[in-house]
PDB file of N, CA and C in Angstrom:
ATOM      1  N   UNK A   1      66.534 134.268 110.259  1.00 77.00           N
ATOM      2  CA  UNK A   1      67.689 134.235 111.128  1.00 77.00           C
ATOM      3  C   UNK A   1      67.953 132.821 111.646  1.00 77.00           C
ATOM      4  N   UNK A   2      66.739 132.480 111.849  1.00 75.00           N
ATOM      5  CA  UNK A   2      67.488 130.590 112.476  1.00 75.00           C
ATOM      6  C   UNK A   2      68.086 130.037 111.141  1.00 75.00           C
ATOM      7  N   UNK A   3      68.107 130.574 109.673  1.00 79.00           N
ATOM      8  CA  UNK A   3      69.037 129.147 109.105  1.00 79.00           C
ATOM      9  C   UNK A   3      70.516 130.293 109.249  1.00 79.00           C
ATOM     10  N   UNK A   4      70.801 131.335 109.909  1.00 87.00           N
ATOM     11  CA  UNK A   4      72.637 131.486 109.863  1.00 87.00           C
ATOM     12  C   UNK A   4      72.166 130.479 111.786  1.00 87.00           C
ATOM     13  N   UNK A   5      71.430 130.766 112.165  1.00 85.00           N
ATOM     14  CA  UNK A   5      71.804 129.812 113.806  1.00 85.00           C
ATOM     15  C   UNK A   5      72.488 128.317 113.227  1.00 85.00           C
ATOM     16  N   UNK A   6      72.402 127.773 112.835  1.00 87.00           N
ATOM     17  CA  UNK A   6      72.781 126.605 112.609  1.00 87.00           C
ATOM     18  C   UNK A   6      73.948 126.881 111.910  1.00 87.00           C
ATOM     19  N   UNK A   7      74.333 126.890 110.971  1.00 90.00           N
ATOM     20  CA  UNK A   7      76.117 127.453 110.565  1.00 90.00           C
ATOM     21  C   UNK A   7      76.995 128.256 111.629  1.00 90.00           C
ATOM     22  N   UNK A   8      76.158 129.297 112.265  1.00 90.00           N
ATOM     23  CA  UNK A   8      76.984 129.540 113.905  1.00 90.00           C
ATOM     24  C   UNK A   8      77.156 128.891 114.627  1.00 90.00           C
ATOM     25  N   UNK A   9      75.831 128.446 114.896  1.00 87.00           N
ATOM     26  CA  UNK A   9      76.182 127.489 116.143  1.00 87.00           C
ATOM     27  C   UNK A   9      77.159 126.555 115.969  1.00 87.00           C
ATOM     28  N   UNK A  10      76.997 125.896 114.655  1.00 90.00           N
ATOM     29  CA  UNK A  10      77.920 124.571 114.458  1.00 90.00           C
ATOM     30  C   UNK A  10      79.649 125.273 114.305  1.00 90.00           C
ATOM     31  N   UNK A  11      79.724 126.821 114.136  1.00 93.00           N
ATOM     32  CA  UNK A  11      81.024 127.290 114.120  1.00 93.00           C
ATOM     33  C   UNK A  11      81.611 127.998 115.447  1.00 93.00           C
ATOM     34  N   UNK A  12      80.670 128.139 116.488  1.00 90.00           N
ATOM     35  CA  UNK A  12      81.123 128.306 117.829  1.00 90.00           C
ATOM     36  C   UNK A  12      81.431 126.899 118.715  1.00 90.00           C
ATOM     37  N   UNK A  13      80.462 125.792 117.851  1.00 90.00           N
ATOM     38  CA  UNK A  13      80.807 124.652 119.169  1.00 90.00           C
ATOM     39  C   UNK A  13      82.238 124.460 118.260  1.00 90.00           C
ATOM     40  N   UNK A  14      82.398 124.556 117.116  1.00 92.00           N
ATOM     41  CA  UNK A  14      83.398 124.216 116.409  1.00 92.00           C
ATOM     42  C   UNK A  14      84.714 124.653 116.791  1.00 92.00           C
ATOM     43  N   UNK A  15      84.441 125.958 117.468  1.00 91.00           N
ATOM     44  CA  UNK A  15      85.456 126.748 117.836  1.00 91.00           C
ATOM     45  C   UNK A  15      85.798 126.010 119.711  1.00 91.00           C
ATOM     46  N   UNK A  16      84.710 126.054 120.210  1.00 87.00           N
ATOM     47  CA  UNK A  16      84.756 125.415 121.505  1.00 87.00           C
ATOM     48  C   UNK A  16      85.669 124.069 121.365  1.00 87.00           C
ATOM     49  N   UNK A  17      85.374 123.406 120.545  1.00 86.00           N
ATOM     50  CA  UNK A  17      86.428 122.096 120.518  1.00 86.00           C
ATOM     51  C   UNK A  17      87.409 122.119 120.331  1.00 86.00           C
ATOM     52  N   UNK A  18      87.719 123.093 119.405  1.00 90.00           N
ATOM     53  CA  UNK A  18      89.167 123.128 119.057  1.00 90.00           C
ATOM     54  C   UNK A  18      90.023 124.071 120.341  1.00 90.00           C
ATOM     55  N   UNK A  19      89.275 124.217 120.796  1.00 85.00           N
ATOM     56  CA  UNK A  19      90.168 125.714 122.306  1.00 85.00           C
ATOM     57  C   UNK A  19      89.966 124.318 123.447  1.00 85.00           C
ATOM     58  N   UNK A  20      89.017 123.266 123.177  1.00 81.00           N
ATOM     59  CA  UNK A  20      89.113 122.038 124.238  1.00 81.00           C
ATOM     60  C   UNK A  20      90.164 121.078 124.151  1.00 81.00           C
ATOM     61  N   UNK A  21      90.407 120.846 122.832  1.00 82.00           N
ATOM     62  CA  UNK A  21      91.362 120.138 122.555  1.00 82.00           C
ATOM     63  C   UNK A  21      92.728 120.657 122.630  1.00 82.00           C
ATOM     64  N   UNK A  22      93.240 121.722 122.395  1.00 84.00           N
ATOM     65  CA  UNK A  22      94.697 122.215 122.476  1.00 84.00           C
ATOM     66  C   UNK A  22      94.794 122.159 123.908  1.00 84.00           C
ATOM     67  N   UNK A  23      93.818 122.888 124.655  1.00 79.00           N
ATOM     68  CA  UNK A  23      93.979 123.966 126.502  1.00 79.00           C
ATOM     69  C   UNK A  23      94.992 122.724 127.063  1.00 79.00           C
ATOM     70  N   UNK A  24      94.730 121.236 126.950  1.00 78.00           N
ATOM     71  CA  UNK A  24      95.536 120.616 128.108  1.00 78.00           C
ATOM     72  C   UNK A  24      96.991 120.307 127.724  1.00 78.00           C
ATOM     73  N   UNK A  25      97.644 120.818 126.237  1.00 83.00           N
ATOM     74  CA  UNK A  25      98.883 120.756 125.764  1.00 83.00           C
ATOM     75  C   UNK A  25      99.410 122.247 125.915  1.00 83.00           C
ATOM     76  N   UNK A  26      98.626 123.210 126.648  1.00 78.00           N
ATOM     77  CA  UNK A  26      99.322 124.303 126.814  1.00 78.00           C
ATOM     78  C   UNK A  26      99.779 124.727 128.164  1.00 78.00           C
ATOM     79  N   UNK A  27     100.079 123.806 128.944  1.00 74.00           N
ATOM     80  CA  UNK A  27     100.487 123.613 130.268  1.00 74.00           C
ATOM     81  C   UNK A  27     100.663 122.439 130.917  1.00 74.00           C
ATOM     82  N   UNK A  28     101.953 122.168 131.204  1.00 78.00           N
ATOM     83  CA  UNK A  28     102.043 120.437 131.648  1.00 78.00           C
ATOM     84  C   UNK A  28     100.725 119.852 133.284  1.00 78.00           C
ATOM     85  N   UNK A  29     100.860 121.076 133.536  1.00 74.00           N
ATOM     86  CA  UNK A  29      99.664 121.174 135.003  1.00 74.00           C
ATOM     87  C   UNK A  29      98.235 121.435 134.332  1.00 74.00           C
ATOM     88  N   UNK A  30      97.861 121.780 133.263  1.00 74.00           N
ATOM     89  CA  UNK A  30      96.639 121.371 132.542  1.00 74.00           C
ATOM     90  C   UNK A  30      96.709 119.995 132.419  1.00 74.00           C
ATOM     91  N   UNK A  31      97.524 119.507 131.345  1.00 79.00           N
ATOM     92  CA  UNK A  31      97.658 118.549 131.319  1.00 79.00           C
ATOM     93  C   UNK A  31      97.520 117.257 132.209  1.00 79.00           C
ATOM     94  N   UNK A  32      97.889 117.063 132.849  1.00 76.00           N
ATOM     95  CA  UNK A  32      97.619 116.590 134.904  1.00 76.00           C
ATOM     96  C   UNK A  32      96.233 116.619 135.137  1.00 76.00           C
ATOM     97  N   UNK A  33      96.005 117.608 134.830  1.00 73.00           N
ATOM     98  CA  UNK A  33      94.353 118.098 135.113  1.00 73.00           C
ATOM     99  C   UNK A  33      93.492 117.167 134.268  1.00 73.00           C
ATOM    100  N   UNK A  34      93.895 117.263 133.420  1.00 75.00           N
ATOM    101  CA  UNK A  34      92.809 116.649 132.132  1.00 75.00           C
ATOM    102  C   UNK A  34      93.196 115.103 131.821  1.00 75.00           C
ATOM    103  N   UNK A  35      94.154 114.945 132.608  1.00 79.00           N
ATOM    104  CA  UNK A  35      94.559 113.140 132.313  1.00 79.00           C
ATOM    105  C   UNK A  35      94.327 112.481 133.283  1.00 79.00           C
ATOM    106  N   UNK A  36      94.788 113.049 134.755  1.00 78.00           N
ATOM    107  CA  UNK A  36      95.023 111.974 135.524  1.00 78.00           C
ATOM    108  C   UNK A  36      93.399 112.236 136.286  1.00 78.00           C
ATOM    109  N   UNK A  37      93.412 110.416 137.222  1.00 79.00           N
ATOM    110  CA  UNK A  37      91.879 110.013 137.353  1.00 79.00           C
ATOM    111  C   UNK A  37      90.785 111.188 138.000  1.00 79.00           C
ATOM    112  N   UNK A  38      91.516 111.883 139.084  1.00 72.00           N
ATOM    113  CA  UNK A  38      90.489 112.681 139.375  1.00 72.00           C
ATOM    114  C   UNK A  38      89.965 113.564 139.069  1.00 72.00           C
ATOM    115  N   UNK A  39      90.879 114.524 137.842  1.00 65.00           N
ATOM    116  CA  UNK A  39      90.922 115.497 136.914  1.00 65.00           C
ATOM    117  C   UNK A  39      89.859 114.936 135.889  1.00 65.00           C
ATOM    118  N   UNK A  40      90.508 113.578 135.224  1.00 75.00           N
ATOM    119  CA  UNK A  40      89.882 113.462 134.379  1.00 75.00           C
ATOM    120  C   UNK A  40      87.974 112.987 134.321  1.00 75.00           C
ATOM    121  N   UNK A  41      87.688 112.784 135.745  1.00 80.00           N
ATOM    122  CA  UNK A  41      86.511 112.801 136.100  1.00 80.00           C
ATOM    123  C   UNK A  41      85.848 113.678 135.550  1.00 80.00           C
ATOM    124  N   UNK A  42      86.194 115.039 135.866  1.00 75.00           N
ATOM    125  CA  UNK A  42      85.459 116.732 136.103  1.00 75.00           C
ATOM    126  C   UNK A  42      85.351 116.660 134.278  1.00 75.00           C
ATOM    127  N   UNK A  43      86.530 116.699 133.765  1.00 76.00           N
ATOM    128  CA  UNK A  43      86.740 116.840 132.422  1.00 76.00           C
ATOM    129  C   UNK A  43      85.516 116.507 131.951  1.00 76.00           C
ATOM    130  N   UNK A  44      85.480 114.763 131.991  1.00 82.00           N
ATOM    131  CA  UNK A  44      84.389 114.177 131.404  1.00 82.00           C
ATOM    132  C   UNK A  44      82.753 114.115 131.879  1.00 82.00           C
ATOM    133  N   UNK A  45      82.587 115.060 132.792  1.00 84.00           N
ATOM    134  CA  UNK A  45      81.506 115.163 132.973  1.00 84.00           C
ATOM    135  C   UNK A  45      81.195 116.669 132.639  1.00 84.00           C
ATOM    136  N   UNK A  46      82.083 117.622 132.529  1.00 83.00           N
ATOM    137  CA  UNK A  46      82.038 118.650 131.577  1.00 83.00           C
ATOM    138  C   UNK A  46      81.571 118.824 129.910  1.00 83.00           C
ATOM    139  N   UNK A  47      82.640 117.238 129.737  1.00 84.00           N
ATOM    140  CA  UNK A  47      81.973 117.153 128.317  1.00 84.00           C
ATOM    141  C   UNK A  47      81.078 116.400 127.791  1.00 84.00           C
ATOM    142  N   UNK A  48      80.325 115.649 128.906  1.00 89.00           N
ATOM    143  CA  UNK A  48      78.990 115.129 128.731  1.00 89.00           C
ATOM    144  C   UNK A  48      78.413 115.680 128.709  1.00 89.00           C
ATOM    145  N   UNK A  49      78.178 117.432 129.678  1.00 91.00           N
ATOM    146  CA  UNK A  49      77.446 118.000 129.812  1.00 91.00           C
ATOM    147  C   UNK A  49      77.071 118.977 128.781  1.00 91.00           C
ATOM    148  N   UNK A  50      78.383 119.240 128.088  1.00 89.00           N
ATOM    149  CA  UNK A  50      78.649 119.627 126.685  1.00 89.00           C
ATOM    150  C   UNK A  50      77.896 119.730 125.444  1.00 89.00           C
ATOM    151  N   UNK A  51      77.796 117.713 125.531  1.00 91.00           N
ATOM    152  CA  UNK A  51      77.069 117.067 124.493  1.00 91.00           C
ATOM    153  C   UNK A  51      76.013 116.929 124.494  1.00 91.00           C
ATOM    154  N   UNK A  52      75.313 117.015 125.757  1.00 92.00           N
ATOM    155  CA  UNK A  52      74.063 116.693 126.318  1.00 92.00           C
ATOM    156  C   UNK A  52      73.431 118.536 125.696  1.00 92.00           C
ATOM    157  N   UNK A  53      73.883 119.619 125.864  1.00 91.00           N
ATOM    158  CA  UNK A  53      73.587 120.589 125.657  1.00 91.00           C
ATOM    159  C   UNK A  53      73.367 121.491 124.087  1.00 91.00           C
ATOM    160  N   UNK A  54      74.244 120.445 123.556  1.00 91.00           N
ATOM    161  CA  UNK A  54      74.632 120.588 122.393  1.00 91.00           C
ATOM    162  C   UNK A  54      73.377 119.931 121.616  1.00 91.00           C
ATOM    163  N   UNK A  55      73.381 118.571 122.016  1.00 91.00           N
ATOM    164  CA  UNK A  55      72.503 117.658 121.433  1.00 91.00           C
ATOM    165  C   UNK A  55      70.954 118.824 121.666  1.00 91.00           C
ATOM    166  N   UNK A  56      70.286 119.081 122.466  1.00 90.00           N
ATOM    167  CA  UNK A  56      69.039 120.097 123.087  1.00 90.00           C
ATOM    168  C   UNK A  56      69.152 121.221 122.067  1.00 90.00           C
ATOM    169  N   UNK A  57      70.388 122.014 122.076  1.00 89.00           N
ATOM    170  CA  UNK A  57      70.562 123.455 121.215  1.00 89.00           C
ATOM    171  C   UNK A  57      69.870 122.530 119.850  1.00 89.00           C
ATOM    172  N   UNK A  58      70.616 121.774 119.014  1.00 88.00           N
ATOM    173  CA  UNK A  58      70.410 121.517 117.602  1.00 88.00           C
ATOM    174  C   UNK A  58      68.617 120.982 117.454  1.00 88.00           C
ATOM    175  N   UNK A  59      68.438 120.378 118.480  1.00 88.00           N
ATOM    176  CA  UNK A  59      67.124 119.626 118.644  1.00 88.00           C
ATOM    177  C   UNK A  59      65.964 120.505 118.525  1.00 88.00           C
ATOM    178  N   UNK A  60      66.023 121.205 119.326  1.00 88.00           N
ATOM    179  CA  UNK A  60      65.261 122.406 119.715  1.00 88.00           C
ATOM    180  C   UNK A  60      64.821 123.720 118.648  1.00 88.00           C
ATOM    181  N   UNK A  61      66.059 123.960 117.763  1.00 84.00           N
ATOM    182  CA  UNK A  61      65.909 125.071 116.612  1.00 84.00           C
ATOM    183  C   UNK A  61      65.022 125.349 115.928  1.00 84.00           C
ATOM    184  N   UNK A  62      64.662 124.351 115.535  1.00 79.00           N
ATOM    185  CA  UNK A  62      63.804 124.181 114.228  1.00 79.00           C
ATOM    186  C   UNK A  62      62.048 124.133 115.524  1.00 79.00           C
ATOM    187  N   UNK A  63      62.050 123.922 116.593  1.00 82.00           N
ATOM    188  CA  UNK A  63      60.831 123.699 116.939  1.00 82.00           C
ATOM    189  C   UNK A  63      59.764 124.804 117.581  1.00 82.00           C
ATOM    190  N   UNK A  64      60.419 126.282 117.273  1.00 79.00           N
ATOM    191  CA  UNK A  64      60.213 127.443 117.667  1.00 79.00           C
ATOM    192  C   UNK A  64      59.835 127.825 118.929  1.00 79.00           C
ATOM    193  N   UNK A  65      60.593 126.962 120.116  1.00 84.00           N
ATOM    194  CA  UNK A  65      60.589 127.617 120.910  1.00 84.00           C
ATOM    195  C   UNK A  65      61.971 128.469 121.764  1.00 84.00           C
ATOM    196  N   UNK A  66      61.486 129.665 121.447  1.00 84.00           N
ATOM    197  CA  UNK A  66      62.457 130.518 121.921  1.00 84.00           C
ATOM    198  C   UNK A  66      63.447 130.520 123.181  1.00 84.00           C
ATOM    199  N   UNK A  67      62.702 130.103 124.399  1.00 89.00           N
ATOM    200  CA  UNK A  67      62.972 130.314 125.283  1.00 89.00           C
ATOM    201  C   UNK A  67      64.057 129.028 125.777  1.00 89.00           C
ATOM    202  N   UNK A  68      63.359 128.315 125.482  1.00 89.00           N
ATOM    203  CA  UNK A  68      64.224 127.370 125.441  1.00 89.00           C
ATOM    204  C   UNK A  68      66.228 126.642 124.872  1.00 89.00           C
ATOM    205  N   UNK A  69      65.655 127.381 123.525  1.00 86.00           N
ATOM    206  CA  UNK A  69      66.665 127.982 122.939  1.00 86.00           C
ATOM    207  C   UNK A  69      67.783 128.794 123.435  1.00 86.00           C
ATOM    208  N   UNK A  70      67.207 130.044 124.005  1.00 89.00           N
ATOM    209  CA  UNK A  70      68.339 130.488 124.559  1.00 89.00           C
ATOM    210  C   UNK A  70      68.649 130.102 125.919  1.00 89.00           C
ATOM    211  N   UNK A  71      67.840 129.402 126.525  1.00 92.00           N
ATOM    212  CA  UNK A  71      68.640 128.862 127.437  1.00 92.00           C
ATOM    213  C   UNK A  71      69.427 127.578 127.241  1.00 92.00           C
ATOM    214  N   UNK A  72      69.579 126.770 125.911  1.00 90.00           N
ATOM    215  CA  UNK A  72      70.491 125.900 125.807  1.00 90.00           C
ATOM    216  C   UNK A  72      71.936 126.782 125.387  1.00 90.00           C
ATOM    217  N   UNK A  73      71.372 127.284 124.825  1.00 89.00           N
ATOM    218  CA  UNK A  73      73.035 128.357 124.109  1.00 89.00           C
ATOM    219  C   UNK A  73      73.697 129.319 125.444  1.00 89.00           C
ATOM    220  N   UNK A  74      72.750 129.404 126.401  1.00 93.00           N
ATOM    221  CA  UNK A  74      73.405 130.170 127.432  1.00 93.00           C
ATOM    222  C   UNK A  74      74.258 128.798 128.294  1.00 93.00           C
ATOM    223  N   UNK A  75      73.275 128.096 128.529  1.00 92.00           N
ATOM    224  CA  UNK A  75      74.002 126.783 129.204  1.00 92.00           C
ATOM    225  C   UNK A  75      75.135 126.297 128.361  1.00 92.00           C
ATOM    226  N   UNK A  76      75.653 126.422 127.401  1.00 91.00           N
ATOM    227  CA  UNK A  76      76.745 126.307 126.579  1.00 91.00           C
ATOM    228  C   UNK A  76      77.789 126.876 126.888  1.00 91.00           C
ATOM    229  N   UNK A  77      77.383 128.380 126.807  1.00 91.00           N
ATOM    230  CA  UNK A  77      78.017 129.047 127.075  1.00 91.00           C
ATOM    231  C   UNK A  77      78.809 128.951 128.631  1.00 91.00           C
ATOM    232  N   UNK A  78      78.342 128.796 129.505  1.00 92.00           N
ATOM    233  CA  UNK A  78      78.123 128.592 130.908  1.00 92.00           C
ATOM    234  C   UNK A  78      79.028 127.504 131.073  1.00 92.00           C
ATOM    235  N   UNK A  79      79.151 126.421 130.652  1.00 90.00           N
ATOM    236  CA  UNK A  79      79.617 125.026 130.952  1.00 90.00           C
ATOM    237  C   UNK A  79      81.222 125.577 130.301  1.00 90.00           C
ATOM    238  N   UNK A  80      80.969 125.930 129.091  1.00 88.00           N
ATOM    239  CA  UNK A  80      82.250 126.509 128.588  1.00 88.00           C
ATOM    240  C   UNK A  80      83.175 127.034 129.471  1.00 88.00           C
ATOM    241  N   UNK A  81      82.690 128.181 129.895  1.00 87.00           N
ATOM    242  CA  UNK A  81      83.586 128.973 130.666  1.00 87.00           C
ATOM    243  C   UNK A  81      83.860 128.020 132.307  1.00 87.00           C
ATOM    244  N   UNK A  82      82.993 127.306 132.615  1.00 85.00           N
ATOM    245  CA  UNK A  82      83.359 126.503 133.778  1.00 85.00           C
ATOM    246  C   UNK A  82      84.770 125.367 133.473  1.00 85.00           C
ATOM    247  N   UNK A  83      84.769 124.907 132.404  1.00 81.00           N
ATOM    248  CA  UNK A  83      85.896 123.942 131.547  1.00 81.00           C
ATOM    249  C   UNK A  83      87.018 125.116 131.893  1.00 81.00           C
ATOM    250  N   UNK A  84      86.254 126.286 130.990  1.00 80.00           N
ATOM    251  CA  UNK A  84      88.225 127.009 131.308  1.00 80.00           C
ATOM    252  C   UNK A  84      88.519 127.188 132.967  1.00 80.00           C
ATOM    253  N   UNK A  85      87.800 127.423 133.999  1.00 80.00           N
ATOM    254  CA  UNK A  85      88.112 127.673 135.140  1.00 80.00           C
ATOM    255  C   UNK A  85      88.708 126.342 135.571  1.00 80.00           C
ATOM    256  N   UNK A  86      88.079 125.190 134.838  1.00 75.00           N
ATOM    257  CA  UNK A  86      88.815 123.871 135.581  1.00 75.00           C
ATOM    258  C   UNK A  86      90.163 123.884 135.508  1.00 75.00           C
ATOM    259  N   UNK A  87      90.432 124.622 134.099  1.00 72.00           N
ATOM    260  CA  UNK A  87      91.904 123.965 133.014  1.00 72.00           C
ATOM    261  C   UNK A  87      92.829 125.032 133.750  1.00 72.00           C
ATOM    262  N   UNK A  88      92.360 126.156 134.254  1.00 72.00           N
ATOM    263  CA  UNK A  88      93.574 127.457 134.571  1.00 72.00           C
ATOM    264  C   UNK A  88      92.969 127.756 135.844  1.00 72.00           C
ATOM    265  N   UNK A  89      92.727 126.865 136.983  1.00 69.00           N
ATOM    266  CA  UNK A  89      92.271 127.431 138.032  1.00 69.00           C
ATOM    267  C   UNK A  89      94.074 127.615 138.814  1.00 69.00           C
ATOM    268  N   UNK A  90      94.797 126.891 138.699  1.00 63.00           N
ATOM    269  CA  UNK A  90      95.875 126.817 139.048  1.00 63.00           C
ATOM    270  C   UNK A  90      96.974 128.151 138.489  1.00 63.00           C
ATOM    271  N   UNK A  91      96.203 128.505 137.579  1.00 65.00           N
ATOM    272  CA  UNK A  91      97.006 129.640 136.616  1.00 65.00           C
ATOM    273  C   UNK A  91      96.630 131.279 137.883  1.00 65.00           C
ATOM    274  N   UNK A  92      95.094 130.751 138.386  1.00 67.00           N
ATOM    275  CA  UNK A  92      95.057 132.258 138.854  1.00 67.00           C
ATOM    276  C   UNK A  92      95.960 132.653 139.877  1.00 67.00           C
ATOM    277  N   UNK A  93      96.151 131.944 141.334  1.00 61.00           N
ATOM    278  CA  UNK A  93      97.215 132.211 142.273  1.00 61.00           C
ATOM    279  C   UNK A  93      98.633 131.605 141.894  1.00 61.00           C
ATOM    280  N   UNK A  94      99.523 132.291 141.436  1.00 60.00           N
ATOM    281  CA  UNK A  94     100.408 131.419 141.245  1.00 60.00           C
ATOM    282  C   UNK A  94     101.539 130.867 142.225  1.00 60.00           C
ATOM    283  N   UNK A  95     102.121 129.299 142.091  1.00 57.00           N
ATOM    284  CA  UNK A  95     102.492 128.510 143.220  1.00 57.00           C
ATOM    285  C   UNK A  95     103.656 129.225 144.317  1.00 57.00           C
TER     286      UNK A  95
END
C-alpha cells in the first residue's frame, strides 16, 4: 500500500494546488485577500506551512513510521481547510 501512497499523495497535493490557485480568481474579495499586504501575509505563511508539511509527508514514507505519517497527512489536511476558511471567511456572513 505505501507505493499507491505516493501517486495519491502526489494527486491530492496536486489537486490542493490547483483548488489554491483558481480560489482567489473566483471572487474579486478573495482576490483582495490573497494579494493585498496583510492578506497576503496569512496566504504565505499558509503555504509555507503547506510545503513544510508536504516536504515531512514525502520524507517520512518510505521510513516506516506510521504515526508520524499520519499525522503529516492529517496536518495537510488541516492547513488545507484553514486556507479555505481564509479565502471564504467573508462568504459566510454576507455584507
Amino acid at each position: 500500500m505505501r507505493g499507491y501512497v505516493w501517486w495519491l499523495g502526489a494527486a491530492t497535493l496536486g489537486l490542493i494546488g490547483l483548488f489554491n490557485l483558481l480560489t482567489p480568481f473566483q471572487d474579486p474579495t478573495c482576490f483582495e485577500r490573497w494579494f493585498n499586504l496583510p492578506g497576503s501575509l496569512v496566504s504565505m505563511a499558509v503555504s509555507l506551512v503547506m510545503l513544510a508539511l508536504t516536504w515531512v509527508f514525502f520524507t517520512i514514507l518510505n521510513d516506516q513510521k506510521d504515526l508520524q505519517l499520519f499525522l503529516s497527512a492529517l496536518g495537510l489536511f488541516v492547513v488545507s481547510f484553514v486556507g479555505i476558511r481564509i479565502s471564504f471567511y467573508l462568504m459566510i456572513v454576507p455584507p
